[in-house]
Amino acid sequence: MTASGKLVSGVRTFVADVTEGFLEITHNSFALIGLAVAFVVITLTARPDLRQAGEAQLMNWLQARQVEVLGMPVEPEANERATAANPRDLPKEQAAVAFWLSKKYRVAPEPLSVLVAEAYDIGARAKIDPTLILAIMAIESSFNPFAQSSVGAQGLMQVMTKVHTDKYENFGGHFAAFDPVTNLRVGVKVLQECIARAGSVEGGLRYYVGAANLPDDGGYAAKVMAEHFRLRQVAGGRSSMPTSPPPTLSTQAPAQVIPVVAPPAPAPASNDKVALLSGL
């Protein structure tokens, strides 16, 4: 065999040895990887806590990456916190009330839908007309869940949170006063106690606004009952186009104007006296 033949034969032998070694290493590596994967799967199956911890770390990493890309926090559960629902999913009567209130008070119908549905539900249980509950919210806060009067009445139904702190204990504390549904439920409880104490709706409203021992309530009960009457008409299918109130530029519950025949005189703001009864 010539020198060139020996060289070619040596190169072939070298290449064959390298190829065989590479294949063997690759085969063994795949086997090791398979064993590692199987071990991890078995471990995670036997230890759900490890699997959950791993999933949480992976999710946190993915969310951190997404925050870097978007430039703002990502909360997939935020939609569940929103007090909103599709008004078209409500029964016809409730949907009509929600849309009417939305137009009059310039509030989105989606959050109003939740409040209307809750008012009808809790009203049935408390034996209080739901349109009366909604009328109180309308007069008290114009459906501003963050409204606060000068004396500390807070939320949709302007309940004195400091007076009725005990009623918020089952909802996690007094900050729940600014949760619309919680405020509605606590407000209805206060209203129910006021009506029971007074023996009538009108008398209960005077207690509710803290004017039971005053010569008059500044027209508060009349305003609530007038709005209650309009909402009853809407619920019964006899609605008229609502007149929108002037926009409110603060979280202070808007003062209500009492219609009079004689020259108008300044009327006291009813919201300054809401739910002042510490004995309820």
mmCIF file of C-alpha atoms in Angstrom:
data_model
loop_
_atom_site.group_PDB
_atom_site.id
_atom_site.type_symbol
_atom_site.label_atom_id
_atom_site.label_comp_id
_atom_site.label_asym_id
_atom_site.label_seq_id
_atom_site.Cartn_x
_atom_site.Cartn_y
_atom_site.Cartn_z
ATOM 1 C CA MET A 1 0.000 0.000 0.000
ATOM 2 C CA THR A 2 1.327 3.362 -0.958
ATOM 3 C CA ALA A 3 1.805 6.202 1.479
ATOM 4 C CA SER A 4 -1.221 8.072 0.122
ATOM 5 C CA GLY A 5 -3.379 4.967 0.544
ATOM 6 C CA LYS A 6 -2.289 4.603 4.132
ATOM 7 C CA LEU A 7 -3.155 8.237 4.792
ATOM 8 C CA VAL A 8 -6.621 7.903 3.314
ATOM 9 C CA SER A 9 -7.220 4.697 5.287
ATOM 10 C CA GLY A 10 -6.082 6.395 8.491
ATOM 11 C CA VAL A 11 -8.388 9.350 7.917
ATOM 12 C CA ARG A 12 -11.332 7.041 7.301
ATOM 13 C CA THR A 13 -10.568 5.084 10.447
ATOM 14 C CA PHE A 14 -10.320 8.330 12.453
ATOM 15 C CA VAL A 15 -13.606 9.675 11.091
ATOM 16 C CA ALA A 16 -15.343 6.361 11.756
ATOM 17 C CA ASP A 17 -14.068 6.291 15.335
ATOM 18 C CA VAL A 18 -15.143 9.900 15.959
ATOM 19 C CA THR A 19 -18.585 9.251 14.480
ATOM 20 C CA GLU A 20 -19.077 6.111 16.522
ATOM 21 C CA GLY A 21 -17.970 7.886 19.688
ATOM 22 C CA PHE A 22 -20.285 10.857 18.997
ATOM 23 C CA LEU A 23 -23.245 8.565 18.439
ATOM 24 C CA GLU A 24 -22.515 6.665 21.625
ATOM 25 C CA ILE A 25 -22.173 9.863 23.662
ATOM 26 C CA THR A 26 -25.352 11.271 22.144
ATOM 27 C CA HIS A 27 -27.237 8.072 22.845
ATOM 28 C CA ASN A 28 -26.051 8.033 26.446
ATOM 29 C CA SER A 29 -26.859 11.760 26.825
ATOM 30 C CA PHE A 30 -30.408 11.279 25.581
ATOM 31 C CA ALA A 31 -30.774 8.374 27.972
ATOM 32 C CA LEU A 32 -29.556 10.537 30.851
ATOM 33 C CA ILE A 33 -31.905 13.350 29.861
ATOM 34 C CA GLY A 34 -34.804 10.909 29.691
ATOM 35 C CA LEU A 35 -33.968 9.579 33.132
ATOM 36 C CA ALA A 36 -33.705 13.115 34.507
ATOM 37 C CA VAL A 37 -37.067 14.081 33.024
ATOM 38 C CA ALA A 38 -38.684 10.936 34.391
ATOM 39 C CA PHE A 39 -37.205 11.623 37.822
ATOM 40 C CA VAL A 40 -38.492 15.209 37.787
ATOM 41 C CA VAL A 41 -41.979 14.099 36.702
ATOM 42 C CA ILE A 42 -42.129 11.435 39.424
ATOM 43 C CA THR A 43 -40.893 13.910 42.031
ATOM 44 C CA LEU A 44 -43.408 16.590 41.034
ATOM 45 C CA THR A 45 -46.219 14.033 41.002
ATOM 46 C CA ALA A 46 -45.314 12.826 44.473
ATOM 47 C CA ARG A 47 -44.751 16.374 45.799
ATOM 48 C CA PRO A 48 -47.558 18.717 44.666
ATOM 49 C CA ASP A 49 -46.090 21.480 46.841
ATOM 50 C CA LEU A 50 -42.891 21.447 44.792
ATOM 51 C CA ARG A 51 -44.897 21.538 41.577
ATOM 52 C CA GLN A 52 -46.951 24.489 42.792
ATOM 53 C CA ALA A 53 -43.851 26.338 43.927
ATOM 54 C CA GLY A 54 -42.234 25.745 40.548
ATOM 55 C CA GLU A 55 -45.342 26.906 38.693
ATOM 56 C CA ALA A 56 -45.519 30.031 40.863
ATOM 57 C CA GLN A 57 -41.873 30.874 40.189
ATOM 58 C CA LEU A 58 -42.346 30.330 36.472
ATOM 59 C CA MET A 59 -45.493 32.471 36.446
ATOM 60 C CA ASN A 60 -43.733 35.238 38.365
ATOM 61 C CA TRP A 61 -40.874 35.170 35.895
ATOM 62 C CA LEU A 62 -43.221 35.315 32.925
ATOM 63 C CA GLN A 63 -45.187 38.184 34.469
ATOM 64 C CA ALA A 64 -41.972 40.061 35.240
ATOM 65 C CA ARG A 65 -40.927 39.692 31.628
ATOM 66 C CA GLN A 66 -44.342 40.893 30.468
ATOM 67 C CA VAL A 67 -44.130 43.918 32.773
ATOM 68 C CA GLU A 68 -40.781 44.808 31.230
ATOM 69 C CA VAL A 69 -42.291 44.598 27.758
ATOM 70 C CA LEU A 70 -45.546 46.449 28.533
ATOM 71 C CA GLY A 71 -44.153 48.911 31.043
ATOM 72 C CA MET A 72 -46.971 48.373 33.590
ATOM 73 C CA PRO A 73 -48.065 45.718 36.079
ATOM 74 C CA VAL A 74 -50.095 42.779 34.785
ATOM 75 C CA GLU A 75 -53.029 41.491 36.860
ATOM 76 C CA PRO A 76 -55.094 38.832 35.099
ATOM 77 C CA GLU A 77 -57.465 38.716 38.119
ATOM 78 C CA ALA A 78 -58.267 42.456 38.016
ATOM 79 C CA ASN A 79 -61.424 41.813 36.022
ATOM 80 C CA GLU A 80 -62.769 39.718 38.888
ATOM 81 C CA ARG A 81 -62.388 42.655 41.284
ATOM 82 C CA ALA A 82 -64.434 44.991 39.131
ATOM 83 C CA THR A 83 -67.961 45.787 40.276
ATOM 84 C CA ALA A 84 -69.490 45.443 36.834
ATOM 85 C CA ALA A 85 -71.786 43.205 34.809
ATOM 86 C CA ASN A 86 -73.550 43.231 31.479
ATOM 87 C CA PRO A 87 -76.889 45.036 31.974
ATOM 88 C CA ARG A 88 -78.424 42.992 29.157
ATOM 89 C CA ASP A 89 -78.027 39.896 31.319
ATOM 90 C CA LEU A 90 -80.448 41.354 33.884
ATOM 91 C CA PRO A 91 -84.189 40.686 33.926
ATOM 92 C CA LYS A 92 -86.097 43.207 31.822
ATOM 93 C CA GLU A 93 -87.316 45.272 34.776
ATOM 94 C CA GLN A 94 -83.874 45.527 36.378
ATOM 95 C CA ALA A 95 -82.206 46.338 33.054
ATOM 96 C CA ALA A 96 -84.669 49.186 32.468
ATOM 97 C CA VAL A 97 -83.889 50.621 35.906
ATOM 98 C CA ALA A 98 -80.130 50.304 35.356
ATOM 99 C CA PHE A 99 -80.197 52.069 31.978
ATOM 100 C CA TRP A 100 -82.484 54.823 33.308
ATOM 101 C CA LEU A 101 -80.222 55.507 36.289
ATOM 102 C CA SER A 102 -77.178 55.404 34.023
ATOM 103 C CA LYS A 103 -78.581 58.179 31.846
ATOM 104 C CA LYS A 104 -79.782 60.341 34.698
ATOM 105 C CA TYR A 105 -76.720 60.124 36.925
ATOM 106 C CA ARG A 106 -74.079 59.767 34.200
ATOM 107 C CA VAL A 107 -72.766 56.501 35.578
ATOM 108 C CA ALA A 108 -71.759 53.527 33.440
ATOM 109 C CA PRO A 109 -74.553 50.923 33.219
ATOM 110 C CA GLU A 110 -72.170 48.028 33.941
ATOM 111 C CA PRO A 111 -71.454 48.883 37.622
ATOM 112 C CA LEU A 112 -75.048 50.032 38.061
ATOM 113 C CA SER A 113 -76.182 46.604 36.901
ATOM 114 C CA VAL A 114 -74.438 44.983 39.859
ATOM 115 C CA LEU A 115 -75.975 47.481 42.275
ATOM 116 C CA VAL A 116 -79.466 47.098 40.815
ATOM 117 C CA ALA A 117 -79.267 43.301 40.975
ATOM 118 C CA GLU A 118 -77.974 43.459 44.554
ATOM 119 C CA ALA A 119 -80.709 45.925 45.558
ATOM 120 C CA TYR A 120 -83.374 43.590 44.196
ATOM 121 C CA ASP A 121 -81.810 40.585 45.915
ATOM 122 C CA ILE A 122 -81.264 42.153 49.340
ATOM 123 C CA GLY A 123 -84.554 44.052 49.084
ATOM 124 C CA ALA A 124 -86.445 40.781 48.747
ATOM 125 C CA ARG A 125 -84.712 39.388 51.823
ATOM 126 C CA ALA A 126 -85.090 42.557 53.906
ATOM 127 C CA LYS A 127 -88.673 43.140 52.680
ATOM 128 C CA ILE A 128 -87.754 46.600 51.399
ATOM 129 C CA ASP A 129 -88.696 47.814 47.915
ATOM 130 C CA PRO A 130 -85.471 47.701 45.853
ATOM 131 C CA THR A 131 -86.371 50.941 44.103
ATOM 132 C CA LEU A 132 -86.426 52.631 47.536
ATOM 133 C CA ILE A 133 -82.885 51.379 48.175
ATOM 134 C CA LEU A 134 -81.762 52.697 44.795
ATOM 135 C CA ALA A 135 -83.540 55.996 45.424
ATOM 136 C CA ILE A 136 -81.592 56.467 48.660
ATOM 137 C CA MET A 137 -78.317 55.823 46.854
ATOM 138 C CA ALA A 138 -79.310 58.292 44.170
ATOM 139 C CA ILE A 139 -80.170 61.075 46.632
ATOM 140 C CA GLU A 140 -77.299 60.374 49.005
ATOM 141 C CA SER A 141 -74.334 59.994 46.666
ATOM 142 C CA SER A 142 -75.521 60.076 43.035
ATOM 143 C CA PHE A 143 -73.960 56.585 42.875
ATOM 144 C CA ASN A 144 -70.474 57.798 43.784
ATOM 145 C CA PRO A 145 -69.005 54.934 45.876
ATOM 146 C CA PHE A 146 -66.280 57.233 47.246
ATOM 147 C CA ALA A 147 -68.555 60.082 48.353
ATOM 148 C CA GLN A 148 -68.052 61.503 51.836
ATOM 149 C CA SER A 149 -70.010 64.195 53.647
ATOM 150 C CA SER A 150 -68.540 66.845 55.921
ATOM 151 C CA VAL A 151 -69.467 64.798 58.998
ATOM 152 C CA GLY A 152 -68.004 61.534 57.727
ATOM 153 C CA ALA A 153 -70.930 59.738 56.095
ATOM 154 C CA GLN A 154 -69.332 57.533 53.460
ATOM 155 C CA GLY A 155 -70.033 55.546 50.348
ATOM 156 C CA LEU A 156 -73.071 54.930 48.204
ATOM 157 C CA MET A 157 -75.619 55.073 51.020
ATOM 158 C CA GLN A 158 -73.686 57.606 53.126
ATOM 159 C CA VAL A 159 -73.582 55.494 56.258
ATOM 160 C CA MET A 160 -71.672 56.923 59.220
ATOM 161 C CA THR A 161 -68.836 54.406 59.173
ATOM 162 C CA LYS A 162 -67.538 55.349 62.627
ATOM 163 C CA VAL A 163 -70.993 54.883 64.150
ATOM 164 C CA HIS A 164 -71.711 51.577 62.416
ATOM 165 C CA THR A 165 -68.217 50.061 62.530
ATOM 166 C CA ASP A 166 -69.627 46.854 64.016
ATOM 167 C CA LYS A 167 -71.681 46.272 60.878
ATOM 168 C CA TYR A 168 -68.498 46.171 58.798
ATOM 169 C CA GLU A 169 -66.773 43.570 60.956
ATOM 170 C CA ASN A 170 -68.129 40.700 58.872
ATOM 171 C CA PHE A 171 -66.752 42.382 55.748
ATOM 172 C CA GLY A 172 -63.154 42.691 56.909
ATOM 173 C CA GLY A 173 -63.240 46.120 58.546
ATOM 174 C CA HIS A 174 -64.348 49.701 58.032
ATOM 175 C CA PHE A 175 -62.477 50.154 54.739
ATOM 176 C CA ALA A 176 -65.181 47.958 53.218
ATOM 177 C CA ALA A 177 -67.373 51.063 53.372
ATOM 178 C CA PHE A 178 -65.874 51.961 50.004
ATOM 179 C CA ASP A 179 -66.771 48.632 48.456
ATOM 180 C CA PRO A 180 -70.041 49.431 46.648
ATOM 181 C CA VAL A 181 -71.825 46.162 47.381
ATOM 182 C CA THR A 182 -70.742 46.088 51.036
ATOM 183 C CA ASN A 183 -71.833 49.688 51.580
ATOM 184 C CA LEU A 184 -75.196 48.867 50.016
ATOM 185 C CA ARG A 185 -75.691 45.884 52.329
ATOM 186 C CA VAL A 186 -74.736 47.797 55.458
ATOM 187 C CA GLY A 187 -76.877 50.748 54.403
ATOM 188 C CA VAL A 188 -79.892 48.499 53.912
ATOM 189 C CA LYS A 189 -79.343 47.016 57.374
ATOM 190 C CA VAL A 190 -79.317 50.512 58.889
ATOM 191 C CA LEU A 191 -82.404 51.456 56.860
ATOM 192 C CA GLN A 192 -84.219 48.307 57.972
ATOM 193 C CA GLU A 193 -83.546 49.138 61.623
ATOM 194 C CA CYS A 194 -84.686 52.732 61.087
ATOM 195 C CA ILE A 195 -87.987 51.691 59.490
ATOM 196 C CA ALA A 196 -88.630 49.147 62.247
ATOM 197 C CA ARG A 197 -87.961 51.794 64.880
ATOM 198 C CA ALA A 198 -90.153 54.435 63.240
ATOM 199 C CA GLY A 199 -92.936 52.117 62.121
ATOM 200 C CA SER A 200 -93.148 53.582 58.611
ATOM 201 C CA VAL A 201 -90.982 54.186 55.561
ATOM 202 C CA GLU A 202 -91.218 57.968 55.797
ATOM 203 C CA GLY A 203 -90.451 57.911 59.505
ATOM 204 C CA GLY A 204 -87.582 55.492 58.875
ATOM 205 C CA LEU A 205 -86.093 57.914 56.368
ATOM 206 C CA ARG A 206 -86.157 60.661 58.985
ATOM 207 C CA TYR A 207 -84.276 58.360 61.357
ATOM 208 C CA TYR A 208 -81.892 57.368 58.576
ATOM 209 C CA VAL A 209 -80.940 60.977 57.870
ATOM 210 C CA GLY A 210 -80.616 61.734 61.575
ATOM 211 C CA ALA A 211 -83.565 64.134 61.717
ATOM 212 C CA ALA A 212 -85.989 62.149 63.851
ATOM 213 C CA ASN A 213 -85.753 64.683 66.696
ATOM 214 C CA LEU A 214 -85.609 67.770 64.473
ATOM 215 C CA PRO A 215 -88.549 69.943 63.373
ATOM 216 C CA ASP A 216 -88.031 68.834 59.759
ATOM 217 C CA ASP A 217 -85.621 66.788 57.689
ATOM 218 C CA GLY A 218 -84.874 69.480 55.101
ATOM 219 C CA GLY A 219 -87.091 67.736 52.586
ATOM 220 C CA TYR A 220 -84.961 64.588 52.590
ATOM 221 C CA ALA A 221 -87.787 62.047 52.867
ATOM 222 C CA ALA A 222 -89.773 63.854 50.169
ATOM 223 C CA LYS A 223 -86.831 63.765 47.765
ATOM 224 C CA VAL A 224 -86.214 60.078 48.368
ATOM 225 C CA MET A 225 -89.888 59.204 47.956
ATOM 226 C CA ALA A 226 -90.120 61.263 44.743
ATOM 227 C CA GLU A 227 -87.156 59.395 43.261
ATOM 228 C CA HIS A 228 -88.613 56.151 44.559
ATOM 229 C CA PHE A 229 -91.866 56.925 42.715
ATOM 230 C CA ARG A 230 -89.996 57.655 39.468
ATOM 231 C CA LEU A 231 -88.052 54.395 39.726
ATOM 232 C CA ARG A 232 -91.264 52.476 40.366
ATOM 233 C CA GLN A 233 -92.605 53.919 37.124
ATOM 234 C CA VAL A 234 -89.454 52.902 35.266
ATOM 235 C CA ALA A 235 -89.606 49.395 36.719
ATOM 236 C CA GLY A 236 -93.231 49.192 35.594
ATOM 237 C CA GLY A 237 -92.353 50.142 32.039
ATOM 238 C CA ARG A 238 -93.589 53.749 32.243
ATOM 239 C CA SER A 239 -90.259 55.506 31.961
ATOM 240 C CA SER A 240 -89.580 59.018 30.799
ATOM 241 C CA MET A 241 -86.284 60.502 29.672
ATOM 242 C CA PRO A 242 -84.364 61.379 32.847
ATOM 243 C CA THR A 243 -82.900 64.808 33.410
ATOM 244 C CA SER A 244 -79.193 64.589 34.189
ATOM 245 C CA PRO A 245 -77.964 66.435 37.285
ATOM 246 C CA PRO A 246 -75.010 68.811 37.007
ATOM 247 C CA PRO A 247 -71.648 67.001 37.048
ATOM 248 C CA THR A 248 -69.936 66.569 40.417
ATOM 249 C CA LEU A 249 -66.247 67.468 40.468
ATOM 250 C CA SER A 250 -65.366 66.078 43.881
ATOM 251 C CA THR A 251 -66.070 63.101 46.105
ATOM 252 C CA GLN A 252 -68.371 65.212 48.256
ATOM 253 C CA ALA A 253 -71.935 63.981 47.892
ATOM 254 C CA PRO A 254 -73.790 66.692 45.907
ATOM 255 C CA ALA A 255 -76.215 68.924 47.726
ATOM 256 C CA GLN A 256 -79.841 68.368 46.811
ATOM 257 C CA VAL A 257 -82.152 71.246 45.790
ATOM 258 C CA ILE A 258 -85.608 71.285 47.351
ATOM 259 C CA PRO A 259 -88.283 72.583 44.941
ATOM 260 C CA VAL A 260 -90.360 75.363 46.480
ATOM 261 C CA VAL A 261 -93.131 77.685 45.353
ATOM 262 C CA ALA A 262 -92.143 80.672 47.461
ATOM 263 C CA PRO A 263 -88.760 82.381 46.977
ATOM 264 C CA PRO A 264 -86.154 79.711 47.656
ATOM 265 C CA ALA A 265 -84.291 79.638 50.928
ATOM 266 C CA PRO A 266 -81.056 77.713 51.519
ATOM 267 C CA ALA A 267 -81.812 74.160 52.521
ATOM 268 C CA PRO A 268 -79.480 72.204 54.812
ATOM 269 C CA ALA A 269 -77.519 69.464 53.076
ATOM 270 C CA SER A 270 -79.092 66.190 54.038
ATOM 271 C CA ASN A 271 -75.875 64.241 53.663
ATOM 272 C CA ASP A 272 -74.408 65.951 56.725
ATOM 273 C CA LYS A 273 -76.840 64.032 58.927
ATOM 274 C CA VAL A 274 -76.991 60.595 57.366
ATOM 275 C CA ALA A 275 -77.189 57.591 59.703
ATOM 276 C CA LEU A 276 -76.144 59.520 62.818
ATOM 277 C CA LEU A 277 -78.054 57.156 65.098
ATOM 278 C CA SER A 278 -75.516 55.538 67.377
ATOM 279 C CA GLY A 279 -78.197 53.576 69.158
ATOM 280 C CA LEU A 280 -79.137 51.497 66.108
#
